[in-house]
Amino acid sequence: MSTTAHIDTFARDNLPPVERWPEFRFDVPEVRYPARLNCAAELLDRMAARSGKRIVIRTPDGQCTYAQFMAQANRIAHVLVKDMGLVPGNRVLLRGPNNPMMAACWFAVMKAGGIVVATMPLLRAKELTEIVTKAEVSHALCDRRLDAELIAALPSCPTLKTIRYWYDDAPDSLDRLCVGQPEQFSNVDTAAEDVALIAFTSGTTGKPKGTMHFHRDVVAMCDLFPRSCLRTNADDIFCGTPPLAFTFGLGGMLAFPMRYGASTVLVERLTPDALLETIQKFRATVCFTAPTFYRQMAGLAKNYDLRSLERCVSAGEALPDATRQLLKQATGIEIIDGIGSTEMIHIFISHTPERVRRGATGYAIPGYEATVLDENDKPCSPGVVGRLAVRGATGCRYLADERQKNYVISKGEMRGWNVTGDAYSMDADGYFFYHSRTDDMIISAGYNIAGAEVEGVLLAHPAVAECGVVGVADEERGQIVKAYVVLKPGNPKDAAMLKQLQDHVKNAIAPYKYPRAIEFLDVLPRTETGKLQRFKLRTQA
Ligand code: 3UK
């Protein structure tokens, strides 16, 4: 590793031991970078120098150019260093909705050599405390409107000493402190392998895990999926829902458009209707969101002029084919599905719209290899369900966490491969088919049943708005399949409907997969990133 620019070496000191690292592969030339690399210089300054007058951020209240955005990031970087005493390598908590200050703060921290720890807007004091404690966060920049939970967390966060708020007019607010700061800043000359961000993922239930990504990884995610599958160009206008604190959103809502001189529409809170309106109003060409949003958008699309929209990216959970078909009928657009993870930083299996294969997430995109492993870490034959494993330009490095050994294989033939925790099969052409999370597989009377498959079938029924399928304990069968169903308005929650849905599944797939129990709900439990919380359904059962 080249010489670090970090004076505070906490992140480097808490990387996993080298023998536990994934193997990194730089097979595509786009991801071979020099030893010194600051991702803010690469994504922001370089584009500001080349096309400073182009628009980078659009919001309902106005827009700004690359040059203006760089100037703002530079002013904040001065505040971080001079007023807040940031030292390279310090961890900086960022807390805000998707707005221009959140984005500028992100780049300011990169420029000053800090490490971003971004948090989802809905996190509460308890979760913030866990993150601050684990990452030994020393500084925070926070949207004033989201201060309550941060303030509530402070008594239990002794490392966090310096906080400034933005969108605030107090004399010591970030906005005020920025006034009069120089518009130039000389970026800390970070190593490509200095940690740039620690992204937390809660997994399904357990304690949050911090995943560490280098400056190199941030640039690499921009040079892989957005180039090969999305084919981003400078005239693209991106929009969508994932928070900047989620690496899906960091890429799709900020870093990807910037890498290509394109622009992004940042909106703080979006419903399916508001997202459609945003596409119409800003003439957006690219949309990033989760499957449930696409499903609802398909039903509302006729009310909007969506002619500008060219490409839609879905990630976060499995995209049911029924949803893909609904959006296609409504807009003509073939969704680009992609599986990514916080550990891998972004998408590694996906497809171009032309190379879509029904029911598949896609193929390993250039820069990654993928395979399906059996319980002995041997590759499965085509069609056989096993554990998905990947390796490539990015990979998993947990911050001081024993669970590194669960994500990265550390011995044998497959040493260095990342295991995502998903049950997949691969066909003879290298397309990957999602079955379930490995811990969510339902085993009923000896049959392996993937909840997502049953969900996909139920979603194709005209009365079903949303559904979640889990295994619940059963004396006779070990587990039975249980479906939680949200019906579309106007459908009766009665025994006839129950029977109709069961018959619908029996007719579509192997009858042993049908839900022996069905419960009607008004809403399904979901995470802020749009994932169905199956564990909540299981405990409810
Ligand atoms: C699941 C999918 C089927 C899968 C993410 C794109 O979701 C992201 O990161 P997380 O750490 O979760 C990772 C897990 O989510 N998943 C994601 N996408 C798909 N399952 N089909 C999909 N298309 O279980 C995976 O292991 O929250 C997604 C980019 C960046 C991300 N962080």
XYZ file of C-alpha atoms and ligand atoms in Angstrom:
573
model
C 0.000 0.000 0.000
C 1.242 3.473 -0.842
C 1.847 6.091 1.839
C -1.368 7.222 3.422
C -2.384 10.859 3.662
C -4.254 10.078 6.865
C -2.807 11.493 10.054
C -5.590 9.851 12.037
C -5.057 6.203 11.060
C -8.132 4.727 12.773
C -9.672 3.412 9.549
C -6.479 1.841 8.263
C -5.776 0.350 11.693
C -9.206 -1.270 11.714
C -9.204 -2.784 8.247
C -9.611 -6.550 8.306
C -6.356 -8.529 8.501
C -4.957 -8.879 4.958
C -5.576 -12.627 4.870
C -9.277 -11.884 5.279
C -9.448 -9.411 2.395
C -11.296 -10.203 -0.783
C -9.195 -10.612 -3.888
C -9.393 -7.484 -6.032
C -9.258 -7.907 -9.812
C -8.667 -5.070 -12.215
C -9.389 -6.867 -15.457
C -10.973 -3.914 -17.224
C -8.572 -1.063 -18.033
C -11.011 1.635 -16.828
C -10.379 0.736 -13.197
C -6.590 0.976 -13.141
C -5.863 4.174 -11.248
C -2.698 5.989 -10.138
C -1.418 5.457 -6.596
C -2.553 8.943 -5.522
C -6.232 9.562 -6.067
C -8.790 11.802 -4.410
C -12.283 10.946 -5.611
C -13.440 14.573 -5.235
C -10.664 15.759 -7.541
C -11.598 13.026 -9.972
C -15.390 13.451 -9.945
C -15.822 17.134 -9.177
C -12.745 19.294 -9.869
C -11.885 17.603 -13.114
C -15.385 18.081 -14.488
C -15.552 21.655 -13.150
C -12.324 22.450 -15.029
C -13.583 20.877 -18.221
C -17.209 22.000 -18.221
C -17.687 24.338 -15.286
C -20.722 26.024 -16.804
C -22.739 22.843 -17.147
C -25.514 22.168 -14.660
C -24.729 19.469 -12.087
C -27.545 19.727 -9.536
C -31.180 20.561 -10.161
C -33.758 20.954 -7.407
C -37.335 22.240 -7.233
C -35.822 25.530 -5.961
C -33.052 26.074 -8.486
C -29.917 24.647 -10.011
C -26.159 24.968 -9.849
C -23.216 24.455 -12.192
C -20.169 22.266 -11.695
C -18.099 25.422 -10.998
C -20.565 26.695 -8.372
C -20.850 23.291 -6.762
C -17.062 22.972 -6.548
C -16.799 26.445 -5.004
C -19.343 25.468 -2.340
C -17.571 22.187 -1.565
C -14.308 24.136 -1.274
C -15.816 26.650 1.159
C -17.140 23.831 3.338
C -13.737 22.111 3.199
C -12.170 25.308 4.580
C -14.709 25.357 7.405
C -13.978 21.698 8.179
C -10.249 22.330 8.413
C -10.009 25.842 9.879
C -13.117 26.131 12.035
C -13.799 22.507 12.938
C -10.200 21.317 13.175
C -10.608 18.306 10.905
C -7.481 16.218 10.487
C -7.136 13.824 7.511
C -8.529 10.430 8.449
C -11.117 11.790 10.931
C -14.632 10.400 10.491
C -17.360 12.915 9.679
C -20.999 12.033 10.157
C -23.293 13.445 7.464
C -26.986 13.640 8.113
C -29.475 15.080 5.713
C -32.010 14.310 3.020
C -30.932 14.332 -0.645
C -30.236 18.038 -1.102
C -27.409 20.224 -2.485
C -25.796 20.896 0.912
C -25.700 17.174 1.725
C -23.966 16.609 -1.630
C -21.540 19.528 -1.180
C -20.659 18.359 2.344
C -19.909 14.891 0.975
C -17.339 16.312 -1.444
C -15.948 18.745 1.130
C -15.096 15.850 3.438
C -13.353 14.022 0.569
C -11.362 17.132 -0.304
C -10.230 17.619 3.288
C -9.124 13.974 3.493
C -11.858 13.034 5.956
C -13.926 9.869 5.913
C -17.654 10.185 5.277
C -20.055 8.295 7.516
C -23.429 9.152 6.010
C -26.615 8.242 7.845
C -30.139 7.687 6.579
C -32.542 10.486 7.531
C -34.900 8.176 9.440
C -32.292 6.738 11.827
C -32.998 7.313 15.497
C -30.668 8.232 18.360
C -29.978 4.609 19.244
C -28.851 3.708 15.733
C -26.822 6.921 15.400
C -25.079 6.110 18.684
C -24.096 2.655 17.452
C -22.644 4.124 14.255
C -20.799 7.010 15.938
C -19.348 4.648 18.527
C -18.281 1.994 16.057
C -16.650 4.423 13.605
C -15.317 6.720 16.376
C -16.875 9.668 14.620
C -15.388 13.014 15.723
C -17.240 15.565 13.547
C -20.745 15.947 12.165
C -22.454 18.064 9.524
C -26.219 17.901 9.849
C -29.276 19.412 8.217
C -30.862 21.591 10.930
C -34.246 19.963 10.361
C -32.802 16.570 11.341
C -31.013 17.680 14.503
C -33.330 16.129 17.111
C -32.126 12.517 16.999
C -28.493 13.599 16.713
C -28.808 15.830 19.758
C -30.540 13.016 21.623
C -27.630 10.714 20.763
C -24.886 13.094 21.925
C -24.751 12.198 25.637
C -23.824 8.638 24.638
C -21.366 9.715 21.914
C -18.226 10.996 23.686
C -16.052 10.914 20.526
C -18.356 13.294 18.656
C -17.197 16.760 19.678
C -17.705 19.123 16.756
C -21.014 19.646 14.943
C -22.176 22.275 12.494
C -25.692 22.565 11.087
C -26.704 23.642 7.627
C -29.848 25.335 6.281
C -29.662 27.341 9.459
C -29.063 31.034 10.122
C -27.397 30.847 13.550
C -24.057 32.723 13.675
C -22.117 29.453 13.955
C -24.126 27.598 11.298
C -22.321 25.997 8.402
C -24.049 28.400 6.010
C -22.745 31.463 7.887
C -19.271 30.010 8.367
C -19.021 29.444 4.613
C -19.524 33.121 3.849
C -16.235 34.697 2.837
C -14.329 31.409 2.641
C -12.050 31.065 -0.400
C -13.549 29.350 -3.431
C -10.328 27.434 -3.962
C -9.131 24.605 -1.777
C -6.093 22.473 -2.182
C -7.294 18.890 -1.865
C -5.564 16.524 0.497
C -3.426 14.273 -1.700
C -4.981 10.996 -0.600
C -3.704 7.577 -1.592
C -6.011 5.655 -3.928
C -6.157 3.152 -1.066
C -7.048 5.590 1.688
C -10.495 4.949 3.149
C -12.990 7.506 1.779
C -16.209 6.311 3.334
C -17.620 3.928 5.879
C -21.075 2.823 4.759
C -23.213 1.148 7.382
C -25.582 -1.659 6.596
C -27.957 -3.110 9.115
C -28.339 -6.403 7.310
C -31.599 -8.069 8.225
C -31.678 -7.757 11.993
C -28.212 -7.746 13.495
C -25.872 -5.038 14.731
C -24.886 -2.549 12.010
C -21.763 -3.371 10.036
C -19.497 -0.637 8.678
C -18.101 -1.320 5.221
C -14.969 0.586 4.266
C -14.377 1.824 0.742
C -11.292 3.532 -0.661
C -11.127 6.606 -2.893
C -10.353 4.141 -5.679
C -13.581 2.204 -5.032
C -15.755 5.313 -5.354
C -14.273 6.105 -8.759
C -14.384 2.451 -9.815
C -18.130 2.140 -9.165
C -18.596 5.070 -11.571
C -16.463 3.453 -14.258
C -18.218 0.070 -14.191
C -22.038 -0.253 -14.120
C -22.796 3.269 -15.419
C -20.481 2.755 -18.375
C -21.264 -0.807 -19.455
C -24.962 -1.216 -18.577
C -26.431 2.235 -18.162
C -24.298 3.851 -20.879
C -24.407 7.223 -19.190
C -23.755 10.314 -21.273
C -23.235 14.006 -20.538
C -26.797 14.948 -21.481
C -28.390 12.586 -18.996
C -30.573 13.954 -16.229
C -30.763 11.516 -13.303
C -33.511 11.313 -10.732
C -34.753 8.825 -8.174
C -35.308 7.974 -4.543
C -32.340 6.223 -2.861
C -30.740 8.329 -0.105
C -27.163 9.567 -0.605
C -26.355 7.699 2.607
C -27.112 4.413 0.803
C -24.376 3.526 -1.690
C -27.094 2.790 -4.292
C -28.081 6.467 -3.987
C -24.540 7.810 -3.644
C -23.847 6.348 -7.068
C -27.151 6.866 -8.833
C -28.056 10.244 -7.376
C -24.610 11.879 -7.309
C -21.375 10.157 -8.311
C -22.541 8.509 -11.556
C -23.977 11.599 -13.229
C -20.931 13.607 -12.129
C -18.435 11.166 -13.594
C -19.969 11.796 -17.026
C -20.631 15.536 -16.810
C -24.369 14.854 -16.538
C -26.779 16.272 -13.937
C -28.889 15.014 -11.057
C -32.241 16.119 -9.695
C -32.179 16.136 -5.887
C -35.572 16.042 -4.194
C -35.938 15.508 -0.479
C -39.008 13.316 -0.248
C -40.545 11.416 -3.111
C -43.711 9.383 -3.459
C -44.319 7.424 -6.681
C -46.496 10.301 -7.904
C -43.911 12.926 -6.978
C -41.175 10.958 -8.719
C -43.262 10.820 -11.922
C -43.903 14.526 -11.642
C -40.163 15.096 -11.186
C -39.388 13.114 -14.333
C -41.941 15.157 -16.265
C -40.870 18.528 -14.906
C -37.104 18.067 -15.238
C -37.301 15.968 -18.404
C -35.240 13.324 -16.646
C -33.669 10.592 -18.779
C -32.579 8.131 -16.059
C -34.453 6.927 -12.983
C -33.082 4.986 -9.991
C -35.468 3.408 -7.507
C -36.623 0.143 -5.914
C -39.048 -2.440 -7.345
C -42.050 -1.379 -5.223
C -41.787 2.145 -6.586
C -41.754 0.933 -10.180
C -44.815 -1.155 -9.501
C -46.756 1.825 -8.196
C -45.378 4.140 -10.885
C -46.598 1.778 -13.617
C -50.178 2.283 -12.440
C -49.849 6.071 -12.416
C -47.695 6.613 -15.500
C -50.600 7.483 -17.798
C -51.147 10.741 -15.917
C -47.685 12.089 -16.823
C -45.622 13.025 -19.844
C -42.665 10.672 -19.543
C -41.277 10.991 -23.056
C -37.870 12.157 -21.800
C -37.343 8.986 -19.751
C -35.014 6.465 -21.404
C -33.552 4.180 -18.752
C -34.757 2.878 -15.383
C -32.537 1.120 -12.854
C -33.981 -1.150 -10.175
C -31.986 -2.496 -7.211
C -32.241 -3.161 -3.498
C -34.359 -6.259 -3.799
C -35.494 -8.727 -6.428
C -37.457 -7.238 -9.303
C -40.546 -9.395 -9.920
C -41.107 -10.059 -13.621
C -44.716 -8.861 -13.184
C -43.391 -5.428 -12.208
C -40.958 -5.370 -15.134
C -43.828 -6.141 -17.531
C -46.162 -3.556 -15.972
C -43.622 -0.772 -16.380
C -42.870 -1.869 -19.914
C -46.563 -1.787 -20.843
C -46.982 1.614 -19.225
C -43.858 3.355 -20.554
C -42.172 1.098 -23.106
C -39.085 0.969 -20.891
C -37.265 -2.283 -20.134
C -36.003 -1.882 -16.566
C -32.285 -2.479 -15.964
C -32.220 -4.733 -12.903
C -28.995 -4.920 -10.897
C -27.879 -6.572 -7.709
C -25.439 -4.606 -5.620
C -24.563 -4.465 -1.954
C -23.122 -2.045 0.542
C -20.186 -4.457 0.916
C -19.441 -4.380 -2.837
C -20.329 -0.632 -2.917
C -22.536 -0.938 -6.002
C -23.998 -3.165 -8.725
C -22.024 -6.208 -9.941
C -24.660 -8.299 -11.774
C -26.919 -6.519 -14.232
C -27.728 -6.249 -17.929
C -28.347 -3.813 -20.749
C -32.004 -3.442 -21.784
C -31.371 -5.476 -24.984
C -29.727 -8.342 -23.140
C -32.508 -8.771 -20.574
C -33.471 -12.329 -19.784
C -36.863 -12.969 -18.214
C -36.610 -13.721 -14.499
C -32.846 -13.134 -14.337
C -31.024 -10.317 -12.524
C -28.496 -10.344 -15.380
C -24.889 -11.449 -15.906
C -21.648 -10.463 -14.157
C -20.934 -6.995 -15.563
C -17.464 -6.176 -16.968
C -15.091 -5.785 -14.011
C -16.678 -8.628 -11.993
C -16.875 -12.412 -12.059
C -19.702 -14.308 -10.409
C -20.467 -17.925 -9.626
C -22.818 -20.064 -7.561
C -21.302 -22.265 -4.826
C -22.504 -25.373 -3.026
C -22.032 -25.989 0.695
C -18.406 -27.097 0.069
C -17.558 -23.928 -1.884
C -17.560 -25.871 -5.167
C -19.226 -24.226 -8.186
C -22.738 -25.602 -8.823
C -23.832 -26.921 -12.202
C -26.154 -24.719 -14.262
C -29.658 -24.558 -12.822
C -28.636 -25.644 -9.326
C -29.399 -23.208 -6.497
C -26.474 -22.267 -4.263
C -24.727 -19.286 -2.680
C -23.869 -16.346 -4.912
C -20.150 -15.421 -4.896
C -18.454 -12.508 -6.701
C -15.081 -10.873 -7.085
C -13.816 -7.890 -9.004
C -12.631 -4.308 -8.704
C -14.402 -3.708 -5.377
C -15.116 -5.893 -2.373
C -15.968 -6.262 1.276
C -13.859 -4.784 4.080
C -15.802 -4.559 7.323
C -14.652 -2.144 9.998
C -13.376 -4.269 12.907
C -15.951 -6.996 12.478
C -15.805 -10.742 12.967
C -18.419 -11.123 10.267
C -15.718 -10.482 7.638
C -15.223 -14.256 7.648
C -18.866 -14.791 6.635
C -18.671 -12.458 3.634
C -15.220 -13.269 2.262
C -13.998 -16.832 1.785
C -10.589 -17.075 3.445
C -9.423 -20.552 2.474
C -9.469 -23.105 -0.321
C -9.942 -22.714 -4.067
C -12.433 -19.870 -3.756
C -10.363 -17.812 -1.321
C -10.997 -14.084 -1.791
C -14.513 -14.379 -3.250
C -17.294 -12.300 -1.688
C -20.375 -14.250 -0.596
C -23.407 -11.980 -0.578
C -25.862 -14.128 1.389
C -28.148 -14.645 -1.597
C -29.379 -17.956 -3.013
C -28.962 -17.860 -6.793
C -28.741 -20.225 -9.734
C -26.891 -19.612 -12.998
C -27.946 -20.830 -16.442
C -25.583 -22.175 -19.112
C -25.229 -18.675 -20.625
C -24.080 -17.066 -17.378
C -27.365 -15.400 -16.415
C -28.037 -15.301 -12.663
C -31.487 -16.032 -11.188
C -32.385 -14.809 -7.718
C -34.137 -17.265 -5.384
C -33.983 -15.739 -1.903
C -31.656 -14.604 0.814
C -29.850 -17.726 1.995
C -31.352 -17.214 5.449
C -34.851 -16.677 4.017
C -35.191 -19.953 2.136
C -38.419 -21.651 3.179
C -38.165 -25.401 3.749
C -41.561 -27.049 3.766
C -42.029 -30.834 3.838
C -38.504 -31.163 2.426
C -39.044 -28.751 -0.456
C -36.864 -25.642 -0.839
C -39.125 -22.708 -1.607
C -37.962 -19.184 -2.401
C -40.374 -16.627 -0.983
C -39.557 -14.216 -3.811
C -40.832 -16.654 -6.427
C -44.202 -16.993 -4.715
C -44.323 -13.213 -4.291
C -43.680 -12.808 -8.000
C -46.621 -15.028 -8.862
C -48.975 -13.357 -6.395
C -48.027 -9.939 -7.777
C -49.220 -11.049 -11.192
C -52.752 -11.391 -9.778
C -54.852 -8.317 -10.567
C -56.124 -7.904 -6.994
C -52.669 -7.817 -5.389
C -50.963 -4.484 -4.697
C -48.027 -5.777 -2.640
C -47.062 -8.954 -0.844
C -44.415 -10.637 1.278
C -43.946 -14.383 1.628
C -42.177 -16.082 4.537
C -41.887 -19.502 6.156
C -43.692 -20.030 9.446
C -43.189 -22.932 11.817
C -45.501 -25.892 11.324
C -45.539 -29.143 13.289
C -46.222 -31.377 10.391
C -44.191 -29.779 7.590
C -41.423 -27.996 9.491
C -42.460 -24.762 7.818
C -45.381 -23.676 5.710
C -45.496 -20.892 3.165
C -47.350 -17.860 4.461
C -48.228 -14.844 2.328
C -48.921 -11.367 3.649
C -50.949 -9.587 1.015
C -51.933 -5.957 0.531
C -54.930 -5.890 -1.793
C -55.686 -3.141 -4.281
C -58.557 -0.902 -3.165
C -62.009 -2.378 -3.719
C -61.093 -6.041 -3.250
C -62.718 -7.922 -0.371
C -60.435 -9.489 2.239
C -62.515 -12.657 2.430
C -62.257 -16.424 2.162
C -63.142 -16.386 -1.534
C -60.256 -14.039 -2.271
C -57.948 -16.229 -0.187
C -58.929 -19.293 -2.184
C -58.581 -17.410 -5.450
C -55.011 -16.374 -4.621
C -54.062 -19.900 -3.546
C -55.449 -21.369 -6.775
C -53.668 -18.693 -8.774
C -50.308 -19.807 -7.306
C -51.080 -23.510 -7.734
C -51.851 -22.914 -11.404
C -48.727 -20.878 -12.059
C -45.948 -22.839 -10.291
C -45.377 -26.161 -8.560
C -48.395 -26.625 -6.280
C -46.277 -27.401 -3.193
C -45.192 -23.740 -3.253
C -48.694 -22.327 -2.712
C -49.269 -20.279 0.439
C -51.133 -22.478 2.894
C -51.711 -19.385 4.999
C -52.614 -15.925 3.729
C -53.087 -12.834 5.841
C -54.321 -9.509 4.496
C -52.457 -6.386 5.639
C -52.840 -2.676 4.938
C -49.087 -2.064 4.534
C -45.947 -4.179 4.513
C -42.998 -3.427 6.835
C -40.135 -1.930 4.800
C -36.706 -0.410 5.434
C -35.855 3.102 4.382
C -34.065 1.646 1.388
C -37.257 -0.072 0.230
C -36.464 -3.597 1.372
C -39.231 -5.788 2.675
C -38.488 -6.681 6.308
C -39.267 -10.380 6.154
C -38.041 -10.902 9.704
C -40.843 -8.627 10.904
C -43.381 -10.735 9.045
C -41.839 -13.853 10.567
C -42.023 -12.506 14.112
C -45.563 -11.325 13.421
C -46.371 -14.903 12.420
C -30.437 -7.637 -2.114
C -31.109 -7.742 -4.514
C -32.190 -9.323 -5.805
C -29.508 -8.830 -2.040
C -27.460 -2.038 -3.080
C -27.423 -1.630 -5.457
O -29.202 -3.219 -1.959
C -28.064 -2.772 -1.908
O -27.255 -2.926 -0.810
P -27.655 -3.568 0.623
O -26.389 -3.748 1.369
O -28.318 -4.986 0.297
C -27.684 -5.979 -0.477
C -28.636 -7.146 -0.683
O -29.881 -6.663 -1.226
N -30.523 -7.101 -3.479
C -30.068 -5.926 -3.921
N -30.357 -5.763 -5.229
C -31.007 -6.883 -5.634
N -31.691 -8.957 -4.611
N -32.145 -8.550 -6.918
C -31.574 -7.332 -6.880
N -31.528 -6.560 -7.983
O -29.963 -9.658 -1.009
C -28.169 -8.178 -1.690
O -27.263 -9.106 -1.120
O -28.724 -2.743 1.262
C -27.974 -2.260 -4.356
C -26.364 -0.766 -5.321
C -25.829 -0.531 -4.063
C -26.387 -1.170 -2.941
N -25.842 -0.904 -1.716
